[in-house]
Structure formats: structure tokens, C-alpha cells
Amino acid sequence: MSSETVLISGVGIAGPTLAFWLKRGGFEPTLLECAPELRSGGYVIDFWGLGYDIAEKMGLLDAIERVGYHMRELRIVDERGRRVAGLGTRVFSELTGGRFVTLGRSDLLRSLFHKVSGDSETLFGDEIVSLQERSNGVEVRFRNGNTRRFGLVIGADGLHSNVRRLMFGPQDRFERQLGYQVAAFEVKGYRPRDENVYVIYSQPGRMLGRFALHDDRTLFLFVFALDRSVLVLDAAAQKAILRERFGDGTWECQRILADLDRTESLYFDRVSQIKMEHWSSGRTALVGDAAFCVSLMAGQGSALAMTAAYVLAGELVRASGRHEEAFQKYETLLRGYIASKQKGAERFSSAFIPRTRWGLFLRNQVIKACAIPGLSRLAFGQDISDRLQLPDYHWP
Ligand SMILES: Cc1cc2nc3c(=O)[nH]c(=O)nc-3n(C[C@H](O)[C@H](O)[C@H](O)COP(=O)(O)OP(=O)(O)OC[C@H]3O[C@@H](n4cnc5c(N)ncnc54)[C@H](O)[C@@H]3O)c2cc1C
């Protein structure tokens, strides 16, 4: 067994998954998160496929099913809340043999972190400011002034990865914006509630969705078209942008915008993919969104982040810590698979929010057509299937 130390930057979905499997393989992972505590709130994710399989291997299925939802319908409504089109979501469950659940990203994160928090060092409220590769490790300087040496450093720090910037260069070299901005927040006590139905109101170039969560909470998701976006970090400025974009909206837009004042935690970002030639350099590698963000359009980024974390840990264990060999195998195994998921997301993105009334009408007709038995299987079968066989690693 190797006792190599590994610093993992980012306690999101990939980070704790990687720490769990590295620990199983005899490594000593340290998790580092810039936020002062686990991130809460955010948005809901659909979860299936290889991510679901890995969650099962980690003994997490009961916990995930307990906090998850089995969605019945994706419902498009008009300005008076009347259903104009809809998609029964049972097809997803059928296509995955019932192994499909919708859950809060933060609920998945909490379950994953619970698996590692007892036996892996975790540092909150800090981040890496410099990385120096030495012959036997990487010297890491932290924002708090400390310096430590680790055998390997892994960037699991998401779309705006700090490790990627420090080791590979500025984000704009790797980022492909898909032309949308996304925001999400949740509040307690909102009415109406439509249990297990994702209700969506669309106008040309924008959509607003609502989903009823447990404990009388409701999640709202805003997506709007934007040709090129800048990163807005100030919460007041983010709220002002949403008010400006949705302020003239009908349906429940006014009430939802008024509820923006009740939230401290607003998720706000652009919709982008990350495409890189390599995911590693020397003793440093990237995993999850940091390496290959597929974007929300793929509906599978968390599962892919977990898959990549599992494969990376498995290859490091298999190569007995010979990191160059492991990093290369990790990329070889996953590159084609990830590229096909990114392509699928790009295809979906171009039709996601039509920018004209005619486009919206056509999209609604396509959704209606999916109610015809067999058609929805045909429409979603390819994108929902995972054409990757998870390697069977032998954990010590
Ligand atoms: C609206 C929306 C809907 C989505 N829907 C789905 C879906 O239906 N299904 C699905 O599977 N996926 C979905 N995704 C994608 C999914 O959430 C991501 O792909 C997934 O979270 C990626 O995991 P990650 O661990 O790579 O990164 P993240 O989950 O982004 O985690 C990165 C972590 O790194 C931390 N970090 C950032 N910078 C630093 C730093 N400098 N130092 C230390 N830590 C840092 C962050 O605080 C964060 O905790 C969706 C995404 C969005 C935005």
C-alpha cells in the first residue's frame, strides 16, 4: 500500500468521491475547500448511470433515495399557469431500470462528505496560492501563509478551478461559453407547490422553473440567453440582473423575484464547458468540472465527476502510485466518453431555450410528440445510456 499524500482542492462532488476511493487504496488525502463550510442550497440534479453505480459501491443509495425525489413530469406552463406541454419523466426511470433519482446537489455533497469526514483531513476557508513541483512532491503555499508538501495535487475545484489556473493557465483558454446564464435559489413556504413536477415558464430567450423540495422549501431556476457573459460575483448585482431580465415576466415571475430578497444563498454562473488537451501536468491532475465541465445541458456532470474521481483513484492504486502512468491511463479511459457527453450537451444547448416565439412553439410541439409511446425512448435513449464500462479495481 502506498501512503502517498494527496491534496484535493475542492469539496464538491468529485473531491470527496476521490478522497473516499484514495483512502480505500491506502493513500492519505487532504481535502481543501475555499468556502468556510460545505456549500448548501444551489440547485437540484438528475442522478443516474455510472454515478449512481459508484454511489451504490460507496454504500450511499439508501441515503440518496431518502433525500431524493422521483419526478413525475416536466410541465411547460403559459403566463396564467396553464399546462401547454409536458413530458412524463417515467421514461428516464424505465431507461435506467429504476436507477434514476433527482436530488439537491448539496444533499449529494453532504452524503459524499459524510463518508470521508471522519478519516480524511479537511481544511475549510483556505485555498492554494502557489504550487511548486519538486522531485519528490509538490510544495503548496496556502492563502493563510502555511506551506506544506504533498505527493500529488488534484484540482477538483469546479468550472472556475484555481488549480487549473495555477498549473495550466487562464480560464478563457479552456472555457467554451454556451450562451446562457443560470441562477438558482430556494425559499421556504412558497405557494403553490406541485410535488414532483418541474414547472417551467418560458419566453423567448429565457426560462424560469420551480420545483417543490422537502421541508416546505421551493427551488427556483432561472436560465437566460446571453451571447457573452462576464463573471458577476456580487450578490446584489446578480439579483439586479435577474430583476432586469425577468422583471417584465408574467406567470409567477413577480412573486419569485420578490422572494429573491429572502435568500442569502444565490447560485449564479454562466453555462460553459471546459475543453483541455491534457488533464494532468507532472504531479498535478484535474478531475470533474475543473477538467471537463460538460455543463448543466448534459444533466450528468455530477455523475461524470464521480466517475472520473473513481477512475483516477483506481488507476493510482493500480499503478501503485506511479502517477504519470496512472494519469495517462485515466485520460485514455475517459476522454472519448467525456467528449461524447460534451457533444450531446452542445446539441441540446442549441435547442434548450429558443429565442423566438416560433421556436418556443416548435419546442413545445416536440415535447408533446414525446408523449407518443416509444418516441421518448428514441429521443432520450442515446443520451441517457453510458457507453463506458467501469473498470473493476482491486481495492486493498
Ligand atoms: C443549474 C445546474 C444544473 C445541473 N444539473 C445537473 C444534473 O441534473 N445532473 C448532474 O449530474 N449534474 C448537473 N449539473 C452539473 C453538476 O452540478 C456539476 O457537474 C458537478 O457539481 C461537478 O462537480 P465538481 O466536484 O467537479 O465541481 P463542484 O461541484 O463545482 O465543486 C467544486 C468545489 O470546489 C470549490 N472551490 C472552488 N474554488 C476553489 C478554490 N480556489 N480552492 C478550494 N476550493 C475551491 C467550490 O467551492 C466547490 O465546493 C448541474 C449544474 C448546474 C449549474
Short mmCIF file of C-alpha atoms and ligand atoms in Angstrom, two decimals:
data_model
loop_
_atom_site.label_atom_id
_atom_site.label_comp_id
_atom_site.label_asym_id
_atom_site.label_seq_id
_atom_site.Cartn_x
_atom_site.Cartn_y
_atom_site.Cartn_z
CA MET A 1 0.00 0.00 0.00
CA SER A 2 1.18 3.48 -0.80
CA SER A 3 0.97 6.16 1.83
CA GLU A 4 1.38 8.96 -0.66
CA THR A 5 -0.21 12.21 0.43
CA VAL A 6 -2.68 13.83 -1.95
CA LEU A 7 -4.05 17.35 -1.64
CA ILE A 8 -7.51 17.64 -3.23
CA SER A 9 -8.61 21.22 -3.86
CA GLY A 10 -12.43 21.45 -3.82
CA VAL A 11 -15.04 19.76 -1.63
CA GLY A 12 -17.76 19.49 -4.27
CA ILE A 13 -18.87 16.24 -5.88
CA ALA A 14 -15.55 14.99 -7.32
CA GLY A 15 -13.40 15.91 -4.29
CA PRO A 16 -14.99 13.76 -1.56
CA THR A 17 -15.53 10.88 -4.04
CA LEU A 18 -11.83 10.92 -4.88
CA ALA A 19 -10.85 11.15 -1.20
CA PHE A 20 -13.07 8.14 -0.38
CA TRP A 21 -11.51 5.88 -3.02
CA LEU A 22 -7.94 7.09 -2.43
CA LYS A 23 -8.32 6.33 1.24
CA ARG A 24 -9.61 2.85 0.35
CA GLY A 25 -6.47 2.45 -1.78
CA GLY A 26 -4.09 3.37 1.02
CA PHE A 27 -3.37 6.99 0.13
CA GLU A 28 -3.58 9.90 2.58
CA PRO A 29 -5.94 12.50 1.06
CA THR A 30 -6.36 16.02 2.44
CA LEU A 31 -9.43 17.96 1.28
CA LEU A 32 -9.27 21.73 0.87
CA GLU A 33 -12.32 23.98 0.38
CA CYS A 34 -12.27 27.75 -0.05
CA ALA A 35 -15.77 28.15 1.43
CA PRO A 36 -15.92 28.27 5.25
CA GLU A 37 -18.16 25.18 5.33
CA LEU A 38 -19.84 22.69 2.99
CA ARG A 39 -21.78 24.60 0.36
CA SER A 40 -25.54 24.33 0.83
CA GLY A 41 -28.51 25.34 -1.34
CA GLY A 42 -27.87 25.56 -5.04
CA TYR A 43 -29.95 23.51 -7.41
CA VAL A 44 -31.33 20.00 -7.99
CA ILE A 45 -29.64 17.44 -10.21
CA ASP A 46 -30.77 14.33 -12.02
CA PHE A 47 -28.62 11.41 -10.98
CA TRP A 48 -28.26 8.10 -12.74
CA GLY A 49 -25.83 5.94 -14.73
CA LEU A 50 -22.26 5.37 -13.63
CA GLY A 51 -22.54 7.97 -10.86
CA TYR A 52 -25.44 6.02 -9.41
CA ASP A 53 -23.38 2.79 -9.67
CA ILE A 54 -20.46 4.41 -7.83
CA ALA A 55 -22.80 5.78 -5.15
CA GLU A 56 -24.00 2.20 -4.69
CA LYS A 57 -20.41 0.95 -4.34
CA MET A 58 -19.91 3.63 -1.66
CA GLY A 59 -22.97 2.40 0.23
CA LEU A 60 -24.88 5.62 -0.39
CA LEU A 61 -28.04 4.51 -2.16
CA ASP A 62 -30.28 4.46 0.91
CA ALA A 63 -29.17 7.96 1.92
CA ILE A 64 -29.62 9.30 -1.60
CA GLU A 65 -33.05 7.76 -2.10
CA ARG A 66 -34.11 9.13 1.31
CA VAL A 67 -33.35 12.74 0.35
CA GLY A 68 -34.21 12.37 -3.35
CA TYR A 69 -37.34 12.85 -5.46
CA HIS A 70 -38.97 10.75 -8.15
CA MET A 71 -40.13 13.36 -10.59
CA ARG A 72 -43.37 12.68 -12.47
CA GLU A 73 -43.46 15.40 -15.05
CA LEU A 74 -41.66 18.27 -16.70
CA ARG A 75 -44.52 20.71 -17.25
CA ILE A 76 -44.42 23.77 -19.51
CA VAL A 77 -46.97 26.42 -18.49
CA ASP A 78 -48.21 29.67 -20.04
CA GLU A 79 -48.46 33.11 -18.42
CA ARG A 80 -51.57 32.01 -16.47
CA GLY A 81 -50.02 28.78 -15.27
CA ARG A 82 -51.99 26.57 -17.67
CA ARG A 83 -50.21 23.48 -18.96
CA VAL A 84 -49.24 23.91 -22.62
CA ALA A 85 -46.93 20.90 -22.96
CA GLY A 86 -45.34 18.32 -20.75
CA LEU A 87 -43.17 15.30 -20.58
CA GLY A 88 -43.87 12.32 -18.36
CA THR A 89 -40.48 11.52 -16.84
CA ARG A 90 -41.19 7.84 -16.20
CA VAL A 91 -39.25 7.15 -19.39
CA PHE A 92 -35.98 8.04 -17.60
CA SER A 93 -36.74 5.57 -14.88
CA GLU A 94 -37.61 2.92 -17.47
CA LEU A 95 -34.45 3.54 -19.49
CA THR A 96 -32.29 3.17 -16.38
CA GLY A 97 -34.05 0.22 -14.76
CA GLY A 98 -35.39 2.45 -11.96
CA ARG A 99 -31.92 3.73 -11.10
CA PHE A 100 -32.73 7.43 -11.58
CA VAL A 101 -33.30 10.00 -8.86
CA THR A 102 -33.49 13.79 -8.64
CA LEU A 103 -31.84 15.36 -5.59
CA GLY A 104 -30.32 18.54 -4.26
CA ARG A 105 -26.68 18.88 -5.28
CA SER A 106 -25.95 19.87 -1.69
CA ASP A 107 -27.73 16.71 -0.43
CA LEU A 108 -25.50 14.55 -2.63
CA LEU A 109 -22.48 16.50 -1.42
CA ARG A 110 -23.46 16.02 2.23
CA SER A 111 -23.84 12.26 1.73
CA LEU A 112 -20.46 12.01 -0.01
CA PHE A 113 -18.70 14.14 2.57
CA HIS A 114 -20.20 12.14 5.42
CA LYS A 115 -18.29 9.13 4.04
CA VAL A 116 -14.88 10.81 4.33
CA SER A 117 -15.13 13.46 7.01
CA GLY A 118 -14.25 11.02 9.81
CA ASP A 119 -10.94 9.84 8.43
CA SER A 120 -9.62 12.40 5.96
CA GLU A 121 -8.16 15.75 6.94
CA THR A 122 -10.35 18.62 5.67
CA LEU A 123 -9.34 22.27 5.57
CA PHE A 124 -12.15 24.81 5.11
CA GLY A 125 -11.85 28.52 4.36
CA ASP A 126 -8.48 28.34 2.65
CA GLU A 127 -7.04 27.88 -0.82
CA ILE A 128 -3.82 27.27 -2.72
CA VAL A 129 -1.90 30.37 -3.80
CA SER A 130 1.11 28.67 -5.39
CA LEU A 131 2.29 25.24 -6.48
CA GLN A 132 5.97 24.34 -6.96
CA GLU A 133 6.77 20.91 -8.32
CA ARG A 134 9.84 19.27 -6.70
CA SER A 135 11.43 15.90 -7.47
CA ASN A 136 9.54 14.10 -4.70
CA GLY A 137 6.39 16.14 -4.32
CA VAL A 138 4.61 19.44 -4.75
CA GLU A 139 5.24 22.36 -2.44
CA VAL A 140 1.94 24.09 -1.76
CA ARG A 141 1.55 27.55 -0.31
CA PHE A 142 -1.85 28.34 1.21
CA ARG A 143 -3.59 31.67 1.45
CA ASN A 144 -3.25 31.54 5.26
CA GLY A 145 0.53 31.62 4.84
CA ASN A 146 1.28 27.95 5.59
CA THR A 147 3.44 25.85 3.27
CA ARG A 148 3.18 22.07 3.04
CA ARG A 149 4.47 19.35 0.73
CA PHE A 150 2.17 16.71 -0.85
CA GLY A 151 2.95 13.77 -3.13
CA LEU A 152 0.21 14.80 -5.57
CA VAL A 153 -2.20 17.70 -6.01
CA ILE A 154 -5.61 17.25 -7.61
CA GLY A 155 -7.84 20.11 -8.73
CA ALA A 156 -11.47 19.17 -8.05
CA ASP A 157 -12.39 22.83 -7.75
CA GLY A 158 -15.04 23.14 -10.43
CA LEU A 159 -15.67 25.26 -13.51
CA HIS A 160 -13.53 28.17 -12.21
CA SER A 161 -10.74 25.89 -10.99
CA ASN A 162 -7.90 27.53 -9.13
CA VAL A 163 -5.52 24.60 -9.67
CA ARG A 164 -6.18 24.72 -13.42
CA ARG A 165 -5.35 28.42 -13.49
CA LEU A 166 -2.14 27.95 -11.50
CA MET A 167 -0.88 24.94 -13.49
CA PHE A 168 -2.34 25.30 -16.98
CA GLY A 169 -3.17 28.98 -17.49
CA PRO A 170 -6.14 31.34 -17.52
CA GLN A 171 -9.69 30.02 -17.74
CA ASP A 172 -10.55 31.67 -21.08
CA ARG A 173 -8.01 29.40 -22.77
CA PHE A 174 -10.19 26.37 -21.96
CA GLU A 175 -13.72 27.71 -21.49
CA ARG A 176 -16.40 27.49 -24.19
CA GLN A 177 -19.42 29.55 -23.21
CA LEU A 178 -22.71 28.04 -24.38
CA GLY A 179 -24.57 31.36 -24.44
CA TYR A 180 -26.63 31.13 -21.23
CA GLN A 181 -26.52 32.45 -17.70
CA VAL A 182 -28.00 30.36 -14.89
CA ALA A 183 -29.17 31.25 -11.38
CA ALA A 184 -30.89 29.29 -8.63
CA PHE A 185 -32.16 29.86 -5.10
CA GLU A 186 -34.60 28.31 -2.67
CA VAL A 187 -37.09 29.68 -0.13
CA LYS A 188 -39.42 28.24 2.49
CA GLY A 189 -43.21 28.40 2.37
CA TYR A 190 -43.75 29.33 -1.29
CA ARG A 191 -47.18 28.56 -2.77
CA PRO A 192 -48.31 26.90 -4.99
CA ARG A 193 -46.43 23.62 -4.76
CA ASP A 194 -46.66 20.89 -7.40
CA GLU A 195 -44.99 17.87 -5.81
CA ASN A 196 -42.58 16.01 -8.09
CA VAL A 197 -43.35 18.23 -11.07
CA TYR A 198 -40.75 20.57 -12.60
CA VAL A 199 -42.88 23.55 -13.67
CA ILE A 200 -41.32 25.68 -16.38
CA TYR A 201 -42.37 29.04 -17.75
CA SER A 202 -40.57 30.10 -20.94
CA GLN A 203 -40.41 33.22 -23.01
CA PRO A 204 -38.09 33.81 -25.95
CA GLY A 205 -34.52 33.61 -24.66
CA ARG A 206 -35.38 32.89 -21.02
CA MET A 207 -36.99 30.37 -18.69
CA LEU A 208 -37.92 30.18 -15.04
CA GLY A 209 -38.53 26.85 -13.33
CA ARG A 210 -39.88 25.88 -9.93
CA PHE A 211 -39.57 22.59 -8.08
CA ALA A 212 -41.09 21.72 -4.68
CA LEU A 213 -38.46 20.41 -2.24
CA HIS A 214 -38.81 18.58 1.09
CA ASP A 215 -39.46 20.58 4.28
CA ASP A 216 -41.74 23.08 2.53
CA ARG A 217 -38.83 24.54 0.53
CA THR A 218 -39.11 25.51 -3.16
CA LEU A 219 -36.26 25.75 -5.66
CA PHE A 220 -36.29 28.31 -8.48
CA LEU A 221 -34.07 28.02 -11.53
CA PHE A 222 -33.51 30.91 -13.96
CA VAL A 223 -31.78 30.41 -17.30
CA PHE A 224 -31.45 33.14 -19.91
CA ALA A 225 -29.63 33.61 -23.17
CA LEU A 226 -26.57 35.83 -23.21
CA ASP A 227 -24.10 35.89 -26.06
CA ARG A 228 -21.07 36.57 -23.91
CA SER A 229 -21.16 36.94 -20.17
CA VAL A 230 -18.78 38.38 -17.63
CA LEU A 231 -18.40 36.86 -14.19
CA VAL A 232 -20.54 38.79 -11.68
CA LEU A 233 -19.63 37.87 -8.10
CA ASP A 234 -21.54 40.46 -6.08
CA ALA A 235 -24.90 39.06 -4.89
CA ALA A 236 -26.71 42.42 -5.11
CA ALA A 237 -25.53 42.86 -8.70
CA GLN A 238 -26.62 39.30 -9.54
CA LYS A 239 -30.11 39.95 -8.13
CA ALA A 240 -30.31 43.20 -10.09
CA ILE A 241 -29.51 41.31 -13.31
CA LEU A 242 -32.29 38.80 -12.61
CA ARG A 243 -34.76 41.60 -11.89
CA GLU A 244 -33.78 43.33 -15.10
CA ARG A 245 -34.11 40.12 -17.15
CA PHE A 246 -37.34 38.78 -15.63
CA GLY A 247 -38.95 41.98 -14.30
CA ASP A 248 -41.46 42.21 -17.15
CA GLY A 249 -42.32 38.49 -16.94
CA THR A 250 -45.84 37.25 -16.21
CA TRP A 251 -46.79 33.87 -14.61
CA GLU A 252 -45.25 33.88 -11.07
CA CYS A 253 -42.22 35.97 -12.05
CA GLN A 254 -43.08 38.96 -9.83
CA ARG A 255 -43.64 36.85 -6.71
CA ILE A 256 -40.48 34.83 -7.30
CA LEU A 257 -38.40 37.97 -7.87
CA ALA A 258 -39.83 39.42 -4.65
CA ASP A 259 -38.66 36.26 -2.85
CA LEU A 260 -35.10 36.89 -4.06
CA ASP A 261 -34.83 39.27 -1.11
CA ARG A 262 -35.42 36.35 1.26
CA THR A 263 -32.37 34.38 0.16
CA GLU A 264 -28.81 34.69 1.32
CA SER A 265 -27.57 31.97 -0.96
CA LEU A 266 -27.98 32.61 -4.68
CA TYR A 267 -26.22 30.38 -7.19
CA PHE A 268 -25.28 32.48 -10.25
CA ASP A 269 -22.94 31.48 -13.05
CA ARG A 270 -22.58 31.18 -16.79
CA VAL A 271 -23.18 27.95 -18.66
CA SER A 272 -19.86 26.78 -20.05
CA GLN A 273 -17.85 23.74 -20.95
CA ILE A 274 -14.16 23.17 -20.27
CA LYS A 275 -12.08 21.57 -23.01
CA MET A 276 -8.40 20.80 -22.42
CA GLU A 277 -5.68 18.96 -24.30
CA HIS A 278 -4.44 17.31 -21.09
CA TRP A 279 -5.85 16.87 -17.64
CA SER A 280 -2.50 16.49 -15.87
CA SER A 281 0.90 18.06 -15.65
CA GLY A 282 3.67 16.42 -13.59
CA ARG A 283 2.29 15.63 -10.14
CA THR A 284 -0.90 17.64 -10.62
CA ALA A 285 -4.14 16.50 -12.26
CA LEU A 286 -7.68 17.80 -12.66
CA VAL A 287 -10.97 15.97 -12.14
CA GLY A 288 -14.69 16.76 -12.63
CA ASP A 289 -15.78 20.18 -13.89
CA ALA A 290 -12.23 21.52 -13.44
CA ALA A 291 -11.02 19.18 -16.19
CA PHE A 292 -14.00 18.75 -18.50
CA CYS A 293 -17.13 20.59 -17.37
CA VAL A 294 -19.95 19.29 -19.57
CA SER A 295 -22.41 21.95 -18.29
CA LEU A 296 -25.93 21.63 -16.96
CA MET A 297 -27.07 20.85 -20.53
CA ALA A 298 -25.68 17.33 -20.12
CA GLY A 299 -27.73 16.74 -16.96
CA GLN A 300 -24.97 14.41 -15.83
CA GLY A 301 -22.00 16.50 -14.65
CA SER A 302 -22.11 15.17 -11.08
CA ALA A 303 -22.21 11.57 -12.21
CA LEU A 304 -19.29 12.22 -14.57
CA ALA A 305 -17.34 13.97 -11.80
CA MET A 306 -17.83 10.90 -9.60
CA THR A 307 -16.91 8.54 -12.43
CA ALA A 308 -13.69 10.44 -13.15
CA ALA A 309 -12.81 10.54 -9.44
CA TYR A 310 -13.35 6.79 -9.14
CA VAL A 311 -11.25 6.02 -12.23
CA LEU A 312 -8.46 8.40 -11.17
CA ALA A 313 -8.23 6.81 -7.72
CA GLY A 314 -8.44 3.31 -9.22
CA GLU A 315 -5.62 3.99 -11.68
CA LEU A 316 -3.40 5.46 -8.96
CA VAL A 317 -3.95 2.36 -6.86
CA ARG A 318 -3.42 0.03 -9.82
CA ALA A 319 -0.16 1.80 -10.75
CA SER A 320 0.98 1.60 -7.11
CA GLY A 321 1.31 5.38 -7.05
CA ARG A 322 3.30 5.73 -10.33
CA HIS A 323 1.40 8.88 -11.06
CA GLU A 324 2.47 9.51 -14.71
CA GLU A 325 1.24 6.05 -15.69
CA ALA A 326 -1.98 6.45 -13.72
CA PHE A 327 -2.76 9.94 -15.05
CA GLN A 328 -2.24 8.77 -18.62
CA LYS A 329 -4.49 5.73 -18.19
CA TYR A 330 -7.15 7.90 -16.52
CA GLU A 331 -7.26 10.20 -19.54
CA THR A 332 -7.16 7.39 -22.09
CA LEU A 333 -10.10 5.66 -20.44
CA LEU A 334 -12.30 8.73 -20.17
CA ARG A 335 -11.52 11.16 -22.99
CA GLY A 336 -13.77 9.70 -25.71
CA TYR A 337 -16.62 9.13 -23.28
CA ILE A 338 -16.48 12.70 -21.95
CA ALA A 339 -16.17 14.14 -25.46
CA SER A 340 -19.38 12.38 -26.50
CA LYS A 341 -21.19 13.77 -23.42
CA GLN A 342 -19.95 17.28 -24.26
CA LYS A 343 -21.17 16.92 -27.85
CA GLY A 344 -24.60 15.76 -26.65
CA ALA A 345 -24.80 18.76 -24.30
CA GLU A 346 -23.87 21.18 -27.09
CA ARG A 347 -26.60 19.70 -29.31
CA PHE A 348 -29.18 20.02 -26.57
CA SER A 349 -27.99 23.54 -25.71
CA SER A 350 -28.79 24.93 -29.14
CA ALA A 351 -32.47 23.93 -28.71
CA PHE A 352 -32.76 24.48 -24.94
CA ILE A 353 -34.25 27.98 -24.85
CA PRO A 354 -35.50 29.10 -28.26
CA ARG A 355 -35.02 32.81 -28.84
CA THR A 356 -38.24 33.38 -30.81
CA ARG A 357 -41.97 32.66 -30.23
CA TRP A 358 -41.97 30.39 -33.24
CA GLY A 359 -39.01 28.46 -31.81
CA LEU A 360 -40.83 28.09 -28.48
CA PHE A 361 -43.92 26.81 -30.27
CA LEU A 362 -41.85 24.23 -32.16
CA ARG A 363 -40.08 23.11 -28.98
CA ASN A 364 -43.43 22.59 -27.27
CA GLN A 365 -44.63 20.50 -30.22
CA VAL A 366 -41.52 18.31 -29.91
CA ILE A 367 -42.20 17.87 -26.18
CA LYS A 368 -45.82 16.96 -26.92
CA ALA A 369 -44.67 14.44 -29.54
CA CYS A 370 -42.56 12.74 -26.89
CA ALA A 371 -45.81 11.63 -25.23
CA ILE A 372 -46.28 9.19 -28.12
CA PRO A 373 -45.26 5.75 -26.80
CA GLY A 374 -41.78 4.80 -27.97
CA LEU A 375 -40.82 8.27 -29.19
CA SER A 376 -39.41 9.46 -25.88
CA ARG A 377 -37.29 6.31 -25.66
CA LEU A 378 -35.98 7.08 -29.10
CA ALA A 379 -35.36 10.75 -28.25
CA PHE A 380 -33.55 10.20 -24.95
CA GLY A 381 -32.22 6.64 -25.21
CA GLN A 382 -28.89 7.61 -26.75
CA ASP A 383 -28.06 10.48 -24.39
CA ILE A 384 -29.07 8.60 -21.29
CA SER A 385 -27.03 5.50 -21.97
CA ASP A 386 -23.47 5.20 -20.64
CA ARG A 387 -21.14 3.66 -23.14
CA LEU A 388 -18.33 3.12 -20.67
CA GLN A 389 -17.65 0.01 -18.67
CA LEU A 390 -16.41 0.93 -15.20
CA PRO A 391 -13.04 -0.77 -14.64
CA ASP A 392 -13.08 -3.30 -11.84
CA TYR A 393 -10.32 -2.16 -9.49
CA HIS A 394 -9.00 -4.28 -6.66
CA TRP A 395 -9.01 -2.12 -3.56
CA PRO A 396 -6.56 -3.32 -0.91
C1 LIG B 1 -28.13 24.54 -12.74
C2 LIG B 1 -27.33 23.29 -12.84
C3 LIG B 1 -27.98 22.09 -13.03
C4 LIG B 1 -27.25 20.92 -13.10
N1 LIG B 1 -27.92 19.75 -13.25
C5 LIG B 1 -27.24 18.59 -13.22
C6 LIG B 1 -27.94 17.36 -13.30
O1 LIG B 1 -29.17 17.32 -13.50
N2 LIG B 1 -27.24 16.22 -13.17
C7 LIG B 1 -25.88 16.24 -12.94
O2 LIG B 1 -25.30 15.15 -12.76
N3 LIG B 1 -25.18 17.38 -12.93
C8 LIG B 1 -25.82 18.57 -13.05
N4 LIG B 1 -25.14 19.74 -13.00
C9 LIG B 1 -23.66 19.73 -13.03
C10 LIG B 1 -23.04 19.38 -11.70
O3 LIG B 1 -23.56 20.15 -10.64
C11 LIG B 1 -21.52 19.58 -11.79
O4 LIG B 1 -21.04 18.97 -12.95
C12 LIG B 1 -20.84 18.97 -10.57
O5 LIG B 1 -21.20 19.68 -9.41
C13 LIG B 1 -19.33 18.99 -10.74
O6 LIG B 1 -18.71 18.55 -9.57
P1 LIG B 1 -17.25 19.03 -9.20
O7 LIG B 1 -16.93 18.40 -7.90
O8 LIG B 1 -16.34 18.84 -10.35
O9 LIG B 1 -17.36 20.62 -9.03
P2 LIG B 1 -18.29 21.46 -8.00
O10 LIG B 1 -19.45 20.66 -7.58
O11 LIG B 1 -18.48 22.75 -8.66
O12 LIG B 1 -17.35 21.63 -6.73
C14 LIG B 1 -16.19 22.43 -6.75
C15 LIG B 1 -15.84 22.79 -5.33
O13 LIG B 1 -14.57 23.46 -5.35
C16 LIG B 1 -14.64 24.57 -4.51
N5 LIG B 1 -13.65 25.55 -4.93
C17 LIG B 1 -13.75 26.46 -5.93
N6 LIG B 1 -12.64 27.21 -5.98
C18 LIG B 1 -11.82 26.76 -5.01
C19 LIG B 1 -10.54 27.16 -4.55
N7 LIG B 1 -9.88 28.19 -5.10
N8 LIG B 1 -9.96 26.46 -3.53
C20 LIG B 1 -10.65 25.44 -2.92
N9 LIG B 1 -11.89 25.06 -3.29
C21 LIG B 1 -12.46 25.71 -4.33
C22 LIG B 1 -16.08 25.07 -4.64
O14 LIG B 1 -16.45 25.89 -3.55
C23 LIG B 1 -16.84 23.76 -4.69
O15 LIG B 1 -17.15 23.32 -3.38
C24 LIG B 1 -25.83 20.94 -12.99
C25 LIG B 1 -25.17 22.16 -12.85
C26 LIG B 1 -25.91 23.32 -12.79
C27 LIG B 1 -25.18 24.62 -12.63
#
